[in-house]
């Protein structure tokens, strides 16, 4: 039988297609499914995954001044920007799996699905996918790749235990180069998240030989150099910075690598130092580095600081702070100057100004920001007390002169100072005009830097900038920046132009303003203490200043010699000071390690002059505080029992418990016990005794934490007595039979009359419909308005209405947002209440005749 070639070809194609069905496992079927799965679904899903990874990597906000982040942090906000891409990856890979289930690319597609879910921050499903691959895949490399991604997922979830368990398992497996490289990088990222830089750099160094060009080798080398530099291994840091430059990274990374190489380079002799200075000079004059001038100056400052050239270092830090707009560099420069002024030059007031500027510029995620902030606050206190001593000492010295002589001296001094300033200004103008053509270098910041010229004086700049920001904060550079309505300013400027051709009116006398120089001398003289009270107040500030300075030196700055000097000045200038027992004890502690004889002198003075002081007791018995602390804990346990009895109105057992607690001795908890005893007195004895004991308690503990509460109790008791006295003149009818009204009193200024009426009408309709109640609003007095519900048939119904109102309505708006009074009242008593305006008196009557009987 003859078969044409066309038919034969059709039969062959049909046979091939039949052999390529999903169920077939033939040679041709496998070729077809493997090829189609790879070059269709898997290929497109993989390419889309690469696109997503590029987007994620671009989200890195690298700051080469800080240790770079190895991988970006994944989050749902970032994931939304590429959600369509991750959905497309899952779709393509899933289609490939469904249509070619027997191909060898199924597990690789599952890995892509897992990565898409990881990048979408769908961590739970990503975990399930990677675990599935690890369980089902016959290919070891694919299983390992899935586990590497599982490690990343656990790290992103902060599930560090399972992350470590995963990489510990992988370390025992035989991995191919790609998976081994990825494992080292993922482990490095894990340790970075845990702030374990030692283990991080170890893993990055292991990955070094496995890195490819598309792994951004230059960036990773820079990161390794940063970590070695942080850990103090400068030689290793230098090598990796050099490898970074050789890898041709992005320009910014290349620039910072070269800059950091200067930081860690060995300086064996003066030639090396000169060579580095020359290198910095070339970097400053290179126009490609114009945006990095601030950083170059900062690093030059670091270099000079390490050489011990503090003046040059401060000059370069100042230039760095003003050469660019990078807040982190600006804040770091101010911080460095503040640290030098603080630690090396001991100029604390000036250091405080630079710390203020540093805190204003630095971001809150800056390394050790909290410690920097703490030191800034300490310096603020330090400057405060230093200036208080200096200022008040000066004022007291001036107070010895009579007003006329003092005025003459000060006027002469001010005139002399103004004369000197005028000469300096003329000299400065002359220097500026003659030097304009001599100092043309943009980067030569030291050429005109003199202490007389404001912008050449780092201290003056820091002070001016700090003061400006304190008053005006950060404001945009624009015209009329102080005005909120700039349009009106522009109109005001335009209007005179339109009238330029018209006649000009002569200025009126109100338009002519004369400006007079402020009377600085008069202002100073007004602050001089003249009376004994004013001088005593100035001395108190000086005394406190010495004490607080001593504490700052001792506890915050750990400078015991300076602390001893401040404490000693305090004792010399203010013998018998209230601070003396504590100061003697601190001087004893300071001297104990260096001069035992001197320490014994302080101890003897303390024991002789202040035998009952807490500090004397601590000196004699070092366990005094611990022992009194144990006693106080016992008192607290007994106090709880006493207070429970007090709440239950079992007053006699409460009194017995307090007596038992007081037998433990005088501790820091004793005032609490005494106040509870007084509260019991208020319930068991007359009000006169109660008020007397409260007054004595306030005198006994003038600085106690419970003093304000005791004062509040005393004031409330006196107010209640006054109200009771007033109430004797207004007699409300004790008969509570018959119809009642429900009344709410509130402030008229709150403007809640309509909301209150509406709320009460809804309440009446929903729960008291059968009573057919009416609501009325009445002006009570100049401050109060009342809303009245009329009328409730009897006392029982009125109290039921009142109780339900408190439980259900009073906690809702508008009542929950405002202060108000509510009560029920008979119709007869309402007439007397409204006529006499006796709100306080009726509230007392209501408490005694309705509330207590209702309990």
PDB file of N, CA, C and O in Angstrom, residues 344-384:
ATOM      1  N   UNK A 344      39.833  66.702  75.835  1.00  0.00           N
ATOM      2  CA  UNK A 344      41.232  67.133  75.763  1.00  0.00           C
ATOM      3  C   UNK A 344      41.447  68.546  76.297  1.00  0.00           C
ATOM      4  O   UNK A 344      42.373  68.788  77.067  1.00  0.00           O
ATOM      5  N   UNK A 345      40.586  69.471  75.881  1.00  0.00           N
ATOM      6  CA  UNK A 345      40.791  70.869  76.250  1.00  0.00           C
ATOM      7  C   UNK A 345      40.055  71.279  77.521  1.00  0.00           C
ATOM      8  O   UNK A 345      40.295  72.362  78.044  1.00  0.00           O
ATOM      9  N   UNK A 346      39.127  70.421  77.987  1.00  0.00           N
ATOM     10  CA  UNK A 346      38.392  70.651  79.236  1.00  0.00           C
ATOM     11  C   UNK A 346      37.609  71.966  79.225  1.00  0.00           C
ATOM     12  O   UNK A 346      37.410  72.594  80.257  1.00  0.00           O
ATOM     13  N   UNK A 347      37.167  72.381  78.042  1.00  0.00           N
ATOM     14  CA  UNK A 347      36.347  73.596  77.932  1.00  0.00           C
ATOM     15  C   UNK A 347      34.888  73.164  77.825  1.00  0.00           C
ATOM     16  O   UNK A 347      34.335  73.035  76.734  1.00  0.00           O
ATOM     17  N   UNK A 348      34.259  72.955  78.972  1.00  0.00           N
ATOM     18  CA  UNK A 348      32.950  72.317  78.997  1.00  0.00           C
ATOM     19  C   UNK A 348      31.843  73.209  78.447  1.00  0.00           C
ATOM     20  O   UNK A 348      30.929  72.727  77.789  1.00  0.00           O
ATOM     21  N   UNK A 349      31.913  74.504  78.728  1.00  0.00           N
ATOM     22  CA  UNK A 349      30.870  75.398  78.205  1.00  0.00           C
ATOM     23  C   UNK A 349      30.906  75.429  76.679  1.00  0.00           C
ATOM     24  O   UNK A 349      29.867  75.393  76.015  1.00  0.00           O
ATOM     25  N   UNK A 350      32.109  75.496  76.104  1.00  0.00           N
ATOM     26  CA  UNK A 350      32.241  75.498  74.660  1.00  0.00           C
ATOM     27  C   UNK A 350      31.853  74.131  74.092  1.00  0.00           C
ATOM     28  O   UNK A 350      31.209  74.038  73.045  1.00  0.00           O
ATOM     29  N   UNK A 351      32.236  73.074  74.792  1.00  0.00           N
ATOM     30  CA  UNK A 351      31.869  71.721  74.354  1.00  0.00           C
ATOM     31  C   UNK A 351      30.357  71.573  74.299  1.00  0.00           C
ATOM     32  O   UNK A 351      29.811  70.923  73.400  1.00  0.00           O
ATOM     33  N   UNK A 352      29.679  72.194  75.234  1.00  0.00           N
ATOM     34  CA  UNK A 352      28.212  72.106  75.276  1.00  0.00           C
ATOM     35  C   UNK A 352      27.593  72.678  74.014  1.00  0.00           C
ATOM     36  O   UNK A 352      26.638  72.125  73.452  1.00  0.00           O
ATOM     37  N   UNK A 353      28.142  73.790  73.508  1.00  0.00           N
ATOM     38  CA  UNK A 353      27.620  74.403  72.289  1.00  0.00           C
ATOM     39  C   UNK A 353      27.757  73.456  71.098  1.00  0.00           C
ATOM     40  O   UNK A 353      26.849  73.310  70.284  1.00  0.00           O
ATOM     41  N   UNK A 354      28.922  72.800  70.997  1.00  0.00           N
ATOM     42  CA  UNK A 354      29.139  71.889  69.876  1.00  0.00           C
ATOM     43  C   UNK A 354      28.278  70.632  69.999  1.00  0.00           C
ATOM     44  O   UNK A 354      27.804  70.099  68.995  1.00  0.00           O
ATOM     45  N   UNK A 355      28.085  70.168  71.208  1.00  0.00           N
ATOM     46  CA  UNK A 355      27.195  69.013  71.392  1.00  0.00           C
ATOM     47  C   UNK A 355      25.760  69.375  71.030  1.00  0.00           C
ATOM     48  O   UNK A 355      25.021  68.559  70.471  1.00  0.00           O
ATOM     49  N   UNK A 356      25.350  70.589  71.354  1.00  0.00           N
ATOM     50  CA  UNK A 356      24.008  71.046  70.951  1.00  0.00           C
ATOM     51  C   UNK A 356      23.862  70.999  69.439  1.00  0.00           C
ATOM     52  O   UNK A 356      22.853  70.522  68.907  1.00  0.00           O
ATOM     53  N   UNK A 357      24.871  71.519  68.738  1.00  0.00           N
ATOM     54  CA  UNK A 357      24.831  71.517  67.272  1.00  0.00           C
ATOM     55  C   UNK A 357      24.862  70.098  66.724  1.00  0.00           C
ATOM     56  O   UNK A 357      24.195  69.779  65.738  1.00  0.00           O
ATOM     57  N   UNK A 358      25.639  69.216  67.360  1.00  0.00           N
ATOM     58  CA  UNK A 358      25.726  67.818  66.906  1.00  0.00           C
ATOM     59  C   UNK A 358      24.386  67.122  67.033  1.00  0.00           C
ATOM     60  O   UNK A 358      23.921  66.453  66.101  1.00  0.00           O
ATOM     61  N   UNK A 359      23.728  67.291  68.172  1.00  0.00           N
ATOM     62  CA  UNK A 359      22.432  66.639  68.393  1.00  0.00           C
ATOM     63  C   UNK A 359      21.391  67.187  67.431  1.00  0.00           C
ATOM     64  O   UNK A 359      20.516  66.458  66.945  1.00  0.00           O
ATOM     65  N   UNK A 360      21.474  68.471  67.105  1.00  0.00           N
ATOM     66  CA  UNK A 360      20.512  69.062  66.167  1.00  0.00           C
ATOM     67  C   UNK A 360      20.690  68.502  64.760  1.00  0.00           C
ATOM     68  O   UNK A 360      19.725  68.425  63.989  1.00  0.00           O
ATOM     69  N   UNK A 361      21.913  68.091  64.415  1.00  0.00           N
ATOM     70  CA  UNK A 361      22.191  67.635  63.047  1.00  0.00           C
ATOM     71  C   UNK A 361      22.147  66.121  62.891  1.00  0.00           C
ATOM     72  O   UNK A 361      21.738  65.614  61.847  1.00  0.00           O
ATOM     73  N   UNK A 362      22.557  65.384  63.903  1.00  0.00           N
ATOM     74  CA  UNK A 362      22.689  63.930  63.763  1.00  0.00           C
ATOM     75  C   UNK A 362      21.338  63.243  63.704  1.00  0.00           C
ATOM     76  O   UNK A 362      20.414  63.601  64.448  1.00  0.00           O
ATOM     77  N   UNK A 363      21.194  62.223  62.846  1.00  0.00           N
ATOM     78  CA  UNK A 363      19.958  61.422  62.860  1.00  0.00           C
ATOM     79  C   UNK A 363      19.931  60.549  64.109  1.00  0.00           C
ATOM     80  O   UNK A 363      20.967  60.224  64.683  1.00  0.00           O
ATOM     81  N   UNK A 364      18.736  60.158  64.522  1.00  0.00           N
ATOM     82  CA  UNK A 364      18.606  59.413  65.767  1.00  0.00           C
ATOM     83  C   UNK A 364      19.117  57.982  65.665  1.00  0.00           C
ATOM     84  O   UNK A 364      19.298  57.316  66.689  1.00  0.00           O
ATOM     85  N   UNK A 365      19.363  57.498  64.448  1.00  0.00           N
ATOM     86  CA  UNK A 365      19.918  56.152  64.311  1.00  0.00           C
ATOM     87  C   UNK A 365      21.444  56.173  64.279  1.00  0.00           C
ATOM     88  O   UNK A 365      22.077  55.145  64.018  1.00  0.00           O
ATOM     89  N   UNK A 366      22.040  57.322  64.562  1.00  0.00           N
ATOM     90  CA  UNK A 366      23.501  57.434  64.578  1.00  0.00           C
ATOM     91  C   UNK A 366      24.058  56.567  65.702  1.00  0.00           C
ATOM     92  O   UNK A 366      23.443  56.429  66.767  1.00  0.00           O
ATOM     93  N   UNK A 367      25.225  55.983  65.454  1.00  0.00           N
ATOM     94  CA  UNK A 367      25.828  55.079  66.435  1.00  0.00           C
ATOM     95  C   UNK A 367      26.055  55.797  67.768  1.00  0.00           C
ATOM     96  O   UNK A 367      26.577  56.898  67.821  1.00  0.00           O
ATOM     97  N   UNK A 368      25.637  55.148  68.859  1.00  0.00           N
ATOM     98  CA  UNK A 368      25.776  55.684  70.222  1.00  0.00           C
ATOM     99  C   UNK A 368      25.055  57.020  70.397  1.00  0.00           C
ATOM    100  O   UNK A 368      25.473  57.871  71.195  1.00  0.00           O
ATOM    101  N   UNK A 369      23.954  57.202  69.672  1.00  0.00           N
ATOM    102  CA  UNK A 369      23.223  58.480  69.754  1.00  0.00           C
ATOM    103  C   UNK A 369      22.763  58.765  71.187  1.00  0.00           C
ATOM    104  O   UNK A 369      22.850  59.898  71.667  1.00  0.00           O
ATOM    105  N   UNK A 370      22.269  57.735  71.868  1.00  0.00           N
ATOM    106  CA  UNK A 370      21.762  57.933  73.229  1.00  0.00           C
ATOM    107  C   UNK A 370      22.873  58.393  74.170  1.00  0.00           C
ATOM    108  O   UNK A 370      22.656  59.261  75.021  1.00  0.00           O
ATOM    109  N   UNK A 371      24.065  57.814  74.025  1.00  0.00           N
ATOM    110  CA  UNK A 371      25.188  58.222  74.873  1.00  0.00           C
ATOM    111  C   UNK A 371      25.604  59.662  74.560  1.00  0.00           C
ATOM    112  O   UNK A 371      25.940  60.438  75.473  1.00  0.00           O
ATOM    113  N   UNK A 372      25.576  60.026  73.284  1.00  0.00           N
ATOM    114  CA  UNK A 372      25.900  61.408  72.888  1.00  0.00           C
ATOM    115  C   UNK A 372      24.869  62.369  73.478  1.00  0.00           C
ATOM    116  O   UNK A 372      25.215  63.429  74.013  1.00  0.00           O
ATOM    117  N   UNK A 373      23.608  61.983  73.380  1.00  0.00           N
ATOM    118  CA  UNK A 373      22.532  62.813  73.934  1.00  0.00           C
ATOM    119  C   UNK A 373      22.691  62.974  75.441  1.00  0.00           C
ATOM    120  O   UNK A 373      22.492  64.069  75.982  1.00  0.00           O
ATOM    121  N   UNK A 374      23.072  61.895  76.113  1.00  0.00           N
ATOM    122  CA  UNK A 374      23.269  61.954  77.559  1.00  0.00           C
ATOM    123  C   UNK A 374      24.395  62.919  77.919  1.00  0.00           C
ATOM    124  O   UNK A 374      24.266  63.726  78.837  1.00  0.00           O
ATOM    125  N   UNK A 375      25.500  62.845  77.185  1.00  0.00           N
ATOM    126  CA  UNK A 375      26.615  63.751  77.472  1.00  0.00           C
ATOM    127  C   UNK A 375      26.208  65.199  77.198  1.00  0.00           C
ATOM    128  O   UNK A 375      26.590  66.101  77.936  1.00  0.00           O
ATOM    129  N   UNK A 376      25.430  65.410  76.148  1.00  0.00           N
ATOM    130  CA  UNK A 376      24.956  66.767  75.852  1.00  0.00           C
ATOM    131  C   UNK A 376      24.144  67.321  77.024  1.00  0.00           C
ATOM    132  O   UNK A 376      24.283  68.475  77.426  1.00  0.00           O
ATOM    133  N   UNK A 377      23.284  66.470  77.577  1.00  0.00           N
ATOM    134  CA  UNK A 377      22.463  66.914  78.700  1.00  0.00           C
ATOM    135  C   UNK A 377      23.316  67.187  79.930  1.00  0.00           C
ATOM    136  O   UNK A 377      23.068  68.136  80.685  1.00  0.00           O
ATOM    137  N   UNK A 378      24.343  66.357  80.146  1.00  0.00           N
ATOM    138  CA  UNK A 378      25.256  66.587  81.260  1.00  0.00           C
ATOM    139  C   UNK A 378      25.963  67.924  81.102  1.00  0.00           C
ATOM    140  O   UNK A 378      26.070  68.713  82.046  1.00  0.00           O
ATOM    141  N   UNK A 379      26.431  68.193  79.879  1.00  0.00           N
ATOM    142  CA  UNK A 379      27.127  69.452  79.629  1.00  0.00           C
ATOM    143  C   UNK A 379      26.205  70.640  79.800  1.00  0.00           C
ATOM    144  O   UNK A 379      26.627  71.721  80.220  1.00  0.00           O
ATOM    145  N   UNK A 380      24.934  70.453  79.460  1.00  0.00           N
ATOM    146  CA  UNK A 380      23.974  71.519  79.694  1.00  0.00           C
ATOM    147  C   UNK A 380      23.880  71.849  81.170  1.00  0.00           C
ATOM    148  O   UNK A 380      23.890  73.023  81.575  1.00  0.00           O
ATOM    149  N   UNK A 381      23.818  70.797  81.999  1.00  0.00           N
ATOM    150  CA  UNK A 381      23.797  71.015  83.442  1.00  0.00           C
ATOM    151  C   UNK A 381      25.116  71.642  83.907  1.00  0.00           C
ATOM    152  O   UNK A 381      25.130  72.526  84.762  1.00  0.00           O
ATOM    153  N   UNK A 382      26.211  71.145  83.348  1.00  0.00           N
ATOM    154  CA  UNK A 382      27.523  71.643  83.750  1.00  0.00           C
ATOM    155  C   UNK A 382      27.654  73.137  83.456  1.00  0.00           C
ATOM    156  O   UNK A 382      28.083  73.922  84.307  1.00  0.00           O
ATOM    157  N   UNK A 383      27.284  73.515  82.230  1.00  0.00           N
ATOM    158  CA  UNK A 383      27.360  74.934  81.857  1.00  0.00           C
ATOM    159  C   UNK A 383      26.441  75.776  82.730  1.00  0.00           C
ATOM    160  O   UNK A 383      26.787  76.892  83.138  1.00  0.00           O
ATOM    161  N   UNK A 384      25.281  75.202  83.040  1.00  0.00           N
ATOM    162  CA  UNK A 384      24.307  75.923  83.860  1.00  0.00           C
ATOM    163  C   UNK A 384      24.901  76.285  85.224  1.00  0.00           C
ATOM    164  O   UNK A 384      24.817  77.438  85.679  1.00  0.00           O
TER     165      UNK A 384
END
